[in-house]
Amino acid sequence: MPPSRPKTRARIVQASLALFNEQGERSVTTNHIAAHLGISPGNLYYHFRNKQMIIAELFAEYAASVDDFLRLPEGRALTVADKTHYLESLLDAMWRYRFLHRDLEHLLAADPVLAEDYRQFARRCLAHAQAIYRGFVEAGILCLDEAQTEALALNAWIVLTSWVRFLGTVRSDAATLDESMLRRGLYQVLALEGGFVSPQAAPAVQALYARLHVPLEQLF
């Protein structure tokens, strides 16, 4: 293996992510990526046979990052600070890999293997989310029964995975998305929990509401 291969491969992945995020995956070809890096298409194909392979690697990175933080802490009860950690970590992951959310249906339709990987990822996320909500119930932060826990996890998933596409439908220039607009999506998830917050946790949760709130007019 040539010594430069890991470095070049990593550069291809990083450049692809930047271009997909800025221009949309459908607007970027492997030739665009190679030209952006100043390498030949053949050099790129040495590392990735096609664009789908690059997308698959980026999705694997994204899924691994979410799997890593979307878990219960070991040996202690959950706190409102953990809620902040989960939401901020989701914001970071969604922003870093925002092209996945913006172009999701197209990406999954174009690659059956990626579609199956995504289905498995979705199942894991929903299971982790339900476990986390149960943890908030056990910690006295939320008041939910099992049916409400399941529904809340599913509704949160629907909001988070469709938020970037929603922004693309209500803005005349989807390329102007910024991180604050994704932050409002997390606020929407937090709002789903509003009726279930326990009285003792309400002040800390209200502070989190204030931290995540972005005026609606900024979205349009």
GROMACS .gro file of C-alpha atoms in nm:
model
  220
    1MET     CA    1   0.000   0.000   0.000
    2PRO     CA    2   0.149   0.339  -0.096
    3PRO     CA    3   0.232   0.556   0.208
    4SER     CA    4   0.014   0.840   0.080
    5ARG     CA    5  -0.304   0.632   0.055
    6PRO     CA    6  -0.453   0.692   0.404
    7LYS     CA    7  -0.390   1.066   0.375
    8THR     CA    8  -0.544   1.090   0.029
    9ARG     CA    9  -0.842   0.877   0.127
   10ALA     CA   10  -0.911   1.097   0.428
   11ARG     CA   11  -0.882   1.411   0.213
   12ILE     CA   12  -1.134   1.269  -0.032
   13VAL     CA   13  -1.382   1.196   0.247
   14GLN     CA   14  -1.338   1.540   0.405
   15ALA     CA   15  -1.365   1.725   0.074
   16SER     CA   16  -1.671   1.525  -0.029
   17LEU     CA   17  -1.845   1.608   0.297
   18ALA     CA   18  -1.776   1.980   0.251
   19LEU     CA   19  -1.895   1.981  -0.110
   20PHE     CA   20  -2.205   1.772  -0.040
   21ASN     CA   21  -2.300   2.004   0.245
   22GLU     CA   22  -2.240   2.321   0.045
   23GLN     CA   23  -2.381   2.220  -0.294
   24GLY     CA   24  -2.601   1.915  -0.232
   25GLU     CA   25  -2.494   1.561  -0.310
   26ARG     CA   26  -2.673   1.550  -0.647
   27SER     CA   27  -2.478   1.855  -0.771
   28VAL     CA   28  -2.137   1.703  -0.693
   29THR     CA   29  -1.966   1.439  -0.908
   30THR     CA   30  -1.648   1.244  -0.845
   31ASN     CA   31  -1.483   1.464  -1.109
   32HIS     CA   32  -1.582   1.770  -0.904
   33ILE     CA   33  -1.431   1.615  -0.593
   34ALA     CA   34  -1.109   1.524  -0.773
   35ALA     CA   35  -1.078   1.872  -0.924
   36HIS     CA   36  -1.142   2.031  -0.585
   37LEU     CA   37  -0.856   1.828  -0.438
   38GLY     CA   38  -0.627   1.875  -0.738
   39ILE     CA   39  -0.596   1.500  -0.798
   40SER     CA   40  -0.681   1.291  -1.103
   41PRO     CA   41  -1.012   1.103  -1.124
   42GLY     CA   42  -0.806   0.785  -1.145
   43ASN     CA   43  -0.643   0.865  -0.813
   44LEU     CA   44  -0.985   0.912  -0.656
   45TYR     CA   45  -1.113   0.585  -0.806
   46TYR     CA   46  -0.812   0.406  -0.655
   47HIS     CA   47  -0.965   0.479  -0.314
   48PHE     CA   48  -1.338   0.484  -0.399
   49ARG     CA   49  -1.484   0.313  -0.704
   50ASN     CA   50  -1.782   0.549  -0.713
   51LYS     CA   51  -1.959   0.827  -0.527
   52GLN     CA   52  -2.187   0.581  -0.348
   53MET     CA   53  -1.884   0.438  -0.167
   54ILE     CA   54  -1.790   0.783  -0.040
   55ILE     CA   55  -2.145   0.844   0.078
   56ALA     CA   56  -2.149   0.507   0.253
   57GLU     CA   57  -1.830   0.595   0.440
   58LEU     CA   58  -1.970   0.932   0.545
   59PHE     CA   59  -2.290   0.770   0.665
   60ALA     CA   60  -2.089   0.515   0.863
   61GLU     CA   61  -1.902   0.802   1.031
   62TYR     CA   62  -2.228   0.979   1.110
   63ALA     CA   63  -2.397   0.666   1.245
   64ALA     CA   64  -2.095   0.579   1.461
   65SER     CA   65  -2.092   0.927   1.614
   66VAL     CA   66  -2.463   0.908   1.702
   67ASP     CA   67  -2.431   0.552   1.837
   68ASP     CA   68  -2.147   0.674   2.057
   69PHE     CA   69  -2.338   0.949   2.240
   70LEU     CA   70  -2.700   0.828   2.225
   71ARG     CA   71  -2.663   0.599   2.526
   72LEU     CA   72  -2.744   0.597   2.893
   73PRO     CA   73  -2.461   0.695   3.128
   74GLU     CA   74  -2.321   0.411   3.334
   75GLY     CA   75  -2.359   0.395   3.710
   76ARG     CA   76  -2.574   0.704   3.767
   77ALA     CA   77  -2.915   0.856   3.705
   78LEU     CA   78  -2.982   1.097   3.423
   79THR     CA   79  -2.994   1.473   3.483
   80VAL     CA   80  -3.120   1.773   3.285
   81ALA     CA   81  -2.755   1.836   3.198
   82ASP     CA   82  -2.763   1.504   3.012
   83LYS     CA   83  -3.058   1.632   2.811
   84THR     CA   84  -2.843   1.929   2.712
   85HIS     CA   85  -2.560   1.693   2.615
   86TYR     CA   86  -2.786   1.478   2.398
   87LEU     CA   87  -2.939   1.776   2.218
   88GLU     CA   88  -2.609   1.957   2.163
   89SER     CA   89  -2.447   1.636   2.036
   90LEU     CA   90  -2.737   1.584   1.796
   91LEU     CA   91  -2.702   1.942   1.674
   92ASP     CA   92  -2.332   1.892   1.608
   93ALA     CA   93  -2.387   1.565   1.419
   94MET     CA   94  -2.680   1.700   1.216
   95TRP     CA   95  -2.485   2.011   1.117
   96ARG     CA   96  -2.165   1.825   1.029
   97TYR     CA   97  -2.349   1.573   0.809
   98ARG     CA   98  -2.642   1.789   0.705
   99PHE     CA   99  -2.638   1.669   0.343
  100LEU     CA  100  -2.753   1.327   0.465
  101HIS     CA  101  -3.070   1.479   0.608
  102ARG     CA  102  -3.130   1.711   0.314
  103ASP     CA  103  -3.091   1.442   0.045
  104LEU     CA  104  -3.195   1.136   0.247
  105GLU     CA  105  -3.474   0.989   0.035
  106HIS     CA  106  -3.269   1.022  -0.284
  107LEU     CA  107  -2.962   0.867  -0.121
  108LEU     CA  108  -3.153   0.567   0.011
  109ALA     CA  109  -3.337   0.511  -0.317
  110ALA     CA  110  -3.005   0.509  -0.505
  111ASP     CA  111  -2.829   0.254  -0.282
  112PRO     CA  112  -3.015  -0.051  -0.141
  113VAL     CA  113  -2.721  -0.140   0.086
  114LEU     CA  114  -2.717   0.210   0.233
  115ALA     CA  115  -3.096   0.192   0.273
  116GLU     CA  116  -3.066  -0.126   0.480
  117ASP     CA  117  -2.784   0.024   0.688
  118TYR     CA  118  -3.004   0.326   0.752
  119ARG     CA  119  -3.299   0.108   0.858
  120GLN     CA  120  -3.078  -0.069   1.110
  121PHE     CA  121  -2.946   0.266   1.231
  122ALA     CA  122  -3.301   0.399   1.273
  123ARG     CA  123  -3.400   0.096   1.480
  124ARG     CA  124  -3.097   0.142   1.705
  125CYS     CA  125  -3.167   0.512   1.751
  126LEU     CA  126  -3.531   0.453   1.841
  127ALA     CA  127  -3.434   0.183   2.092
  128HIS     CA  128  -3.170   0.412   2.249
  129ALA     CA  129  -3.413   0.706   2.255
  130GLN     CA  130  -3.677   0.500   2.436
  131ALA     CA  131  -3.418   0.382   2.690
  132ILE     CA  132  -3.309   0.741   2.748
  133TYR     CA  133  -3.665   0.863   2.795
  134ARG     CA  134  -3.722   0.581   3.042
  135GLY     CA  135  -3.410   0.699   3.221
  136PHE     CA  136  -3.553   1.050   3.248
  137VAL     CA  137  -3.871   0.901   3.393
  138GLU     CA  138  -3.673   0.703   3.651
  139ALA     CA  139  -3.479   1.019   3.741
  140GLY     CA  140  -3.803   1.210   3.803
  141ILE     CA  141  -3.747   1.454   3.517
  142LEU     CA  142  -4.028   1.336   3.286
  143CYS     CA  143  -4.364   1.178   3.368
  144LEU     CA  144  -4.443   0.925   3.095
  145ASP     CA  145  -4.603   0.584   3.066
  146GLU     CA  146  -4.465   0.324   2.827
  147ALA     CA  147  -4.696   0.416   2.538
  148GLN     CA  148  -4.607   0.783   2.574
  149THR     CA  149  -4.238   0.697   2.587
  150GLU     CA  150  -4.262   0.507   2.259
  151ALA     CA  151  -4.464   0.782   2.091
  152LEU     CA  152  -4.231   1.057   2.211
  153ALA     CA  153  -3.922   0.874   2.084
  154LEU     CA  154  -4.084   0.822   1.745
  155ASN     CA  155  -4.208   1.181   1.716
  156ALA     CA  156  -3.864   1.313   1.809
  157TRP     CA  157  -3.708   1.094   1.539
  158ILE     CA  158  -3.956   1.221   1.278
  159VAL     CA  159  -3.886   1.586   1.364
  160LEU     CA  160  -3.509   1.548   1.369
  161THR     CA  161  -3.477   1.348   1.047
  162SER     CA  162  -3.712   1.573   0.849
  163TRP     CA  163  -3.605   1.911   0.986
  164VAL     CA  164  -3.338   1.995   0.728
  165ARG     CA  165  -3.574   1.902   0.444
  166PHE     CA  166  -3.846   2.116   0.601
  167LEU     CA  167  -3.609   2.413   0.603
  168GLY     CA  168  -3.536   2.350   0.236
  169THR     CA  169  -3.907   2.379   0.153
  170VAL     CA  170  -3.970   2.708   0.336
  171ARG     CA  171  -3.654   2.897   0.241
  172SER     CA  172  -3.599   3.044  -0.104
  173ASP     CA  173  -3.228   2.966  -0.077
  174ALA     CA  174  -3.163   2.635   0.100
  175ALA     CA  175  -2.788   2.695   0.070
  176THR     CA  176  -2.812   2.967   0.334
  177LEU     CA  177  -2.890   2.724   0.614
  178ASP     CA  178  -2.695   2.787   0.930
  179GLU     CA  179  -2.651   2.610   1.260
  180SER     CA  180  -2.907   2.826   1.440
  181MET     CA  181  -3.181   2.694   1.213
  182LEU     CA  182  -3.094   2.339   1.314
  183ARG     CA  183  -3.098   2.451   1.676
  184ARG     CA  184  -3.466   2.543   1.633
  185GLY     CA  185  -3.528   2.182   1.530
  186LEU     CA  186  -3.391   2.065   1.865
  187TYR     CA  187  -3.618   2.320   2.034
  188GLN     CA  188  -3.911   2.157   1.854
  189VAL     CA  189  -3.810   1.819   1.997
  190LEU     CA  190  -3.785   1.967   2.345
  191ALA     CA  191  -4.129   2.123   2.297
  192LEU     CA  192  -4.273   1.775   2.241
  193GLU     CA  193  -4.176   1.692   2.600
  194GLY     CA  194  -4.327   2.008   2.751
  195GLY     CA  195  -4.640   1.850   2.891
  196PHE     CA  196  -4.445   1.569   3.055
  197VAL     CA  197  -4.182   1.764   3.253
  198SER     CA  198  -4.205   1.710   3.628
  199PRO     CA  199  -4.252   2.019   3.849
  200GLN     CA  200  -3.913   1.980   4.015
  201ALA     CA  201  -3.733   1.965   3.679
  202ALA     CA  202  -3.929   2.250   3.518
  203PRO     CA  203  -3.690   2.540   3.603
  204ALA     CA  204  -3.384   2.364   3.458
  205VAL     CA  205  -3.577   2.255   3.148
  206GLN     CA  206  -3.706   2.610   3.098
  207ALA     CA  207  -3.346   2.731   3.093
  208LEU     CA  208  -3.274   2.478   2.820
  209TYR     CA  209  -3.575   2.605   2.624
  210ALA     CA  210  -3.427   2.955   2.636
  211ARG     CA  211  -3.089   2.826   2.523
  212LEU     CA  212  -3.227   2.651   2.216
  213HIS     CA  213  -3.499   2.893   2.110
  214VAL     CA  214  -3.456   3.061   1.771
  215PRO     CA  215  -3.729   3.306   1.657
  216LEU     CA  216  -3.955   3.153   1.395
  217GLU     CA  217  -3.907   3.444   1.154
  218GLN     CA  218  -3.540   3.353   1.121
  219LEU     CA  219  -3.638   3.029   0.949
  220PHE     CA  220  -3.812   3.198   0.655
   0.00000   0.00000   0.00000
